Amino acid sequence: MAYGLIGGAGVGFALGGPLGALFGALAGHALDRLLLAPAEKPAAFSVALIALSAKMAKADGVVVPAEVEAFREVFDIPPEDLDAVARLFNLAKQDTAGFDSYARQVAQMFADDPDTREDLLDALFHVAKADHALHEKELVFLEEVARILGFTGAAYARIEARHVRRPGDPYAVLDLDPEASDEEVKARWRALVASHHPDKIAGRGLPPAAIKLANDRVAALNAAYSLITRQRRLA
C-alpha cells in the first residue's frame, strides 16, 4: 500500500509516542524510538493532523459519514492514499489515547518550530470549517489544542480571528490595537504577509497541501488590511 501523504510505513519507527503507536496499528510495525528526524517532519505533520481531526470530529458529539471527504475538501489527498487516510482517521477516533496526548507530542516534536505548530492549528480550523460551521465544542477543542501547542491569549485570538468572525476581527488578525496609526497598520500587514508567504511553508518541508494554509492565511491578512483601510476612509 502506498502512503504518499504520510511518508511511508517506515515513519512509524521514527515517530514513536501515541502518534507512532496509532500509525503502527495501521502499518503493523513495532515502535520504539521517540525522536523524529527532520526529514520525517512532513509525515509527522500529516499523521498529527489526521489524528487530531478525527478526535475533533467527535468533539461536538456528531460524527458524520463524510468526515474523510470533509478532510479531503481541505487537503488534496492522492487517490492512492485515500484508503490509508480513511483507516488512520477511523483508528484515531477509536483510539483510547486522548487528543491531548497527540497535541503534547506535536508540541514536543516541534518545540523549536512555532510556525509549524501554527500551521497545524490553522489546518485544524480548516477541517473544522469543512462542514461550513464551527460548533462551540469544536472551538473549545481548538482552544485547548492551541493552549497545548503554546498559543494562548492574544496569540490564540490572532489565529482564531482568521477563521471566526468576532467584533474587532481585522485588528485581531493583524495583532494590532485599534488605535494603531495608519503607518503602523500598513507596516504590520506587510511584515505578516512576508512572514506567512507560501514559499515559507515550502521551505519548512511540510506536505505540499499545507501550502493552501499559507495562501488562505495571506488572504485573511489582506482582507483584514483592506477592511481596516476602508473603515478608516469612511470614518
Short mmCIF file of C-alpha atoms in Angstrom, two decimals:
data_model
loop_
_atom_site.label_atom_id
_atom_site.label_comp_id
_atom_site.label_asym_id
_atom_site.label_seq_id
_atom_site.Cartn_x
_atom_site.Cartn_y
_atom_site.Cartn_z
CA MET A 1 0.00 0.00 0.00
CA ALA A 2 1.31 3.48 -0.82
CA TYR A 3 1.45 6.25 1.78
CA GLY A 4 2.32 9.28 -0.31
CA LEU A 5 0.61 11.73 2.04
CA ILE A 6 2.08 10.43 5.26
CA GLY A 7 5.52 9.48 4.13
CA GLY A 8 5.64 5.67 4.11
CA ALA A 9 5.07 2.91 6.61
CA GLY A 10 8.63 3.19 7.92
CA VAL A 11 7.88 6.54 9.51
CA GLY A 12 6.26 4.69 12.40
CA PHE A 13 9.66 3.61 13.61
CA ALA A 14 10.87 7.19 13.93
CA LEU A 15 7.64 8.79 15.11
CA GLY A 16 7.05 6.87 18.34
CA GLY A 17 4.79 8.02 21.16
CA PRO A 18 0.97 7.93 20.90
CA LEU A 19 1.05 9.09 17.28
CA GLY A 20 3.58 6.41 16.37
CA ALA A 21 1.52 3.77 18.16
CA LEU A 22 -1.53 4.87 16.21
CA PHE A 23 0.36 4.68 12.93
CA GLY A 24 1.85 1.36 13.96
CA ALA A 25 -1.64 -0.10 14.36
CA LEU A 26 -2.18 0.73 10.70
CA ALA A 27 1.25 -0.18 9.37
CA GLY A 28 1.76 -3.23 11.58
CA HIS A 29 5.21 -2.29 12.89
CA ALA A 30 6.69 -2.28 16.38
CA LEU A 31 7.66 1.22 17.53
CA ASP A 32 10.42 2.02 19.94
CA ARG A 33 12.05 5.34 19.03
CA LEU A 34 10.69 8.63 20.30
CA LEU A 35 12.80 11.05 18.29
CA LEU A 36 11.68 12.46 14.98
CA ALA A 37 14.24 13.01 12.23
CA PRO A 38 13.89 16.35 10.38
CA ALA A 39 13.27 14.55 7.08
CA GLU A 40 10.14 12.96 8.57
CA LYS A 41 8.50 16.23 9.60
CA PRO A 42 6.00 16.14 6.72
CA ALA A 43 4.88 12.68 7.83
CA ALA A 44 4.60 13.76 11.47
CA PHE A 45 2.57 16.80 10.46
CA SER A 46 0.19 14.70 8.38
CA VAL A 47 -0.28 11.94 10.96
CA ALA A 48 -0.87 14.51 13.73
CA LEU A 49 -3.36 16.41 11.60
CA ILE A 50 -5.33 13.28 10.72
CA ALA A 51 -5.35 12.07 14.34
CA LEU A 52 -6.42 15.41 15.81
CA SER A 53 -9.01 15.92 13.08
CA ALA A 54 -10.53 12.56 13.97
CA LYS A 55 -10.72 13.49 17.64
CA MET A 56 -12.22 16.87 16.74
CA ALA A 57 -14.89 15.15 14.63
CA LYS A 58 -16.24 13.71 17.89
CA ALA A 59 -15.93 16.95 19.86
CA ASP A 60 -19.49 18.10 19.17
CA GLY A 61 -20.91 14.61 19.59
CA VAL A 62 -21.73 14.32 15.88
CA VAL A 63 -19.63 12.04 13.69
CA VAL A 64 -20.85 12.42 10.12
CA PRO A 65 -20.24 9.80 7.40
CA ALA A 66 -18.41 12.33 5.24
CA GLU A 67 -15.58 13.10 7.71
CA VAL A 68 -12.80 11.94 5.39
CA GLU A 69 -14.50 13.71 2.49
CA ALA A 70 -14.58 16.88 4.58
CA PHE A 71 -10.89 16.38 5.29
CA ARG A 72 -10.33 15.89 1.57
CA GLU A 73 -12.04 19.22 0.83
CA VAL A 74 -9.24 20.96 2.68
CA PHE A 75 -6.27 18.86 1.56
CA ASP A 76 -5.51 17.21 -1.76
CA ILE A 77 -5.19 13.53 -0.89
CA PRO A 78 -3.79 11.43 -3.74
CA PRO A 79 -6.15 8.58 -4.72
CA GLU A 80 -3.58 6.01 -3.64
CA ASP A 81 -3.63 7.47 -0.11
CA LEU A 82 -7.39 7.65 0.43
CA ASP A 83 -7.72 4.19 1.95
CA ALA A 84 -4.78 4.74 4.32
CA VAL A 85 -6.09 8.14 5.42
CA ALA A 86 -9.61 6.78 5.99
CA ARG A 87 -8.27 3.85 8.02
CA LEU A 88 -5.97 6.08 10.07
CA PHE A 89 -8.82 8.55 10.65
CA ASN A 90 -11.11 5.76 11.92
CA LEU A 91 -8.38 4.27 14.10
CA ALA A 92 -7.76 7.66 15.72
CA LYS A 93 -11.48 8.03 16.50
CA GLN A 94 -11.42 4.68 18.27
CA ASP A 95 -8.01 5.04 19.91
CA THR A 96 -8.04 5.17 23.70
CA ALA A 97 -5.39 7.90 23.68
CA GLY A 98 -6.84 11.36 24.26
CA PHE A 99 -6.39 14.24 21.84
CA ASP A 100 -4.26 15.97 24.46
CA SER A 101 -1.63 13.22 24.24
CA TYR A 102 -1.39 13.76 20.48
CA ALA A 103 -1.20 17.53 20.91
CA ARG A 104 1.51 17.26 23.57
CA GLN A 105 3.60 15.04 21.31
CA VAL A 106 3.30 17.56 18.48
CA ALA A 107 4.22 20.39 20.86
CA GLN A 108 7.33 18.46 21.89
CA MET A 109 8.35 17.42 18.38
CA PHE A 110 8.01 20.97 17.07
CA ALA A 111 9.06 22.78 20.23
CA ASP A 112 11.53 24.92 18.29
CA ASP A 113 9.22 25.44 15.32
CA PRO A 114 6.29 27.72 16.28
CA ASP A 115 5.45 28.31 12.62
CA THR A 116 4.68 24.63 12.06
CA ARG A 117 2.65 24.48 15.28
CA GLU A 118 0.64 27.42 13.97
CA ASP A 119 0.29 25.68 10.60
CA LEU A 120 -1.21 22.66 12.36
CA LEU A 121 -3.69 24.79 14.29
CA ASP A 122 -4.69 26.60 11.10
CA ALA A 123 -5.18 23.25 9.41
CA LEU A 124 -7.47 22.07 12.20
CA PHE A 125 -9.56 25.22 11.83
CA HIS A 126 -9.87 24.50 8.11
CA VAL A 127 -11.00 20.95 8.76
CA ALA A 128 -13.48 22.13 11.40
CA LYS A 129 -14.98 24.56 8.88
CA ALA A 130 -15.29 21.92 6.16
CA ASP A 131 -18.97 21.39 7.04
CA HIS A 132 -19.47 25.19 6.83
CA ALA A 133 -19.99 25.52 10.59
CA LEU A 134 -17.85 25.85 13.71
CA HIS A 135 -19.56 24.29 16.70
CA GLU A 136 -18.98 25.58 20.22
CA LYS A 137 -17.46 22.28 21.35
CA GLU A 138 -15.12 22.36 18.36
CA LEU A 139 -13.97 25.82 19.41
CA VAL A 140 -13.36 24.55 22.95
CA PHE A 141 -11.36 21.67 21.45
CA LEU A 142 -9.36 24.02 19.24
CA GLU A 143 -8.63 26.41 22.09
CA GLU A 144 -7.34 23.56 24.26
CA VAL A 145 -5.16 22.18 21.45
CA ALA A 146 -3.87 25.73 20.91
CA ARG A 147 -3.02 26.01 24.61
CA ILE A 148 -1.04 22.76 24.48
CA LEU A 149 0.73 23.98 21.34
CA GLY A 150 1.68 27.20 23.13
CA PHE A 151 -0.87 29.67 21.77
CA THR A 152 -2.90 31.47 24.42
CA GLY A 153 -4.37 34.93 24.94
CA ALA A 154 -3.66 37.34 22.10
CA ALA A 155 -1.63 34.72 20.21
CA TYR A 156 -4.64 32.40 20.03
CA ALA A 157 -7.05 35.26 19.32
CA ARG A 158 -4.93 36.26 16.33
CA ILE A 159 -5.16 32.77 14.85
CA GLU A 160 -8.84 32.30 15.65
CA ALA A 161 -9.68 35.66 14.09
CA ARG A 162 -8.58 34.32 10.71
CA HIS A 163 -11.40 31.78 10.89
CA VAL A 164 -14.09 33.10 13.26
CA ARG A 165 -15.91 36.38 12.80
CA ARG A 166 -15.94 38.41 16.00
CA PRO A 167 -16.11 42.17 16.74
CA GLY A 168 -12.78 43.83 16.05
CA ASP A 169 -11.64 40.93 13.89
CA PRO A 170 -9.45 42.80 11.40
CA TYR A 171 -7.27 44.20 14.17
CA ALA A 172 -7.04 40.79 15.87
CA VAL A 173 -5.95 39.20 12.59
CA LEU A 174 -3.09 41.69 12.36
CA ASP A 175 -2.47 41.51 16.13
CA LEU A 176 -2.87 45.28 16.40
CA ASP A 177 -4.53 47.73 18.76
CA PRO A 178 -7.44 49.55 17.05
CA GLU A 179 -5.67 52.80 17.94
CA ALA A 180 -2.63 51.93 15.83
CA SER A 181 -1.67 54.58 13.27
CA ASP A 182 -2.15 54.07 9.54
CA GLU A 183 1.60 53.65 9.19
CA GLU A 184 1.70 51.00 11.93
CA VAL A 185 -1.18 49.11 10.32
CA LYS A 186 0.49 49.10 6.92
CA ALA A 187 3.88 48.08 8.33
CA ARG A 188 2.36 45.26 10.35
CA TRP A 189 0.36 43.98 7.38
CA ARG A 190 3.44 43.94 5.14
CA ALA A 191 5.53 42.16 7.75
CA LEU A 192 2.92 39.45 8.34
CA VAL A 193 2.34 38.85 4.62
CA ALA A 194 6.09 38.43 4.14
CA SER A 195 6.31 36.11 7.16
CA HIS A 196 3.43 33.87 6.06
CA HIS A 197 4.19 33.72 2.34
CA PRO A 198 3.55 30.26 0.81
CA ASP A 199 7.24 29.94 -0.01
CA LYS A 200 7.88 29.85 3.74
CA ILE A 201 5.70 26.75 4.05
CA ALA A 202 7.50 25.02 1.19
CA GLY A 203 10.83 25.94 2.75
CA ARG A 204 9.92 24.20 6.01
CA GLY A 205 9.40 20.90 4.22
CA LEU A 206 5.72 20.42 5.01
CA PRO A 207 3.37 18.44 2.75
CA PRO A 208 2.52 20.31 -0.47
CA ALA A 209 -1.12 20.51 0.60
CA ALA A 210 -0.06 22.66 3.56
CA ILE A 211 0.73 25.47 1.12
CA LYS A 212 -3.03 26.00 0.98
CA LEU A 213 -2.80 27.13 4.59
CA ALA A 214 -0.37 29.86 3.67
CA ASN A 215 -2.50 31.01 0.75
CA ASP A 216 -5.59 31.24 2.96
CA ARG A 217 -3.61 32.90 5.74
CA VAL A 218 -2.29 35.60 3.41
CA ALA A 219 -5.81 36.08 2.03
CA ALA A 220 -7.08 36.64 5.59
CA LEU A 221 -4.32 39.18 6.25
CA ASN A 222 -5.12 41.01 3.02
CA ALA A 223 -8.85 41.02 3.81
CA ALA A 224 -8.20 42.40 7.30
CA TYR A 225 -5.96 45.16 5.98
CA SER A 226 -8.46 46.03 3.25
CA LEU A 227 -11.32 46.22 5.77
CA ILE A 228 -9.35 48.44 8.13
CA THR A 229 -8.38 50.85 5.37
CA ARG A 230 -12.00 51.02 4.14
CA GLN A 231 -13.30 51.64 7.65
CA ARG A 232 -10.78 54.41 8.20
CA ARG A 233 -11.61 56.11 4.92
CA LEU A 234 -15.29 56.13 5.87
CA ALA A 235 -14.69 57.30 9.44
#
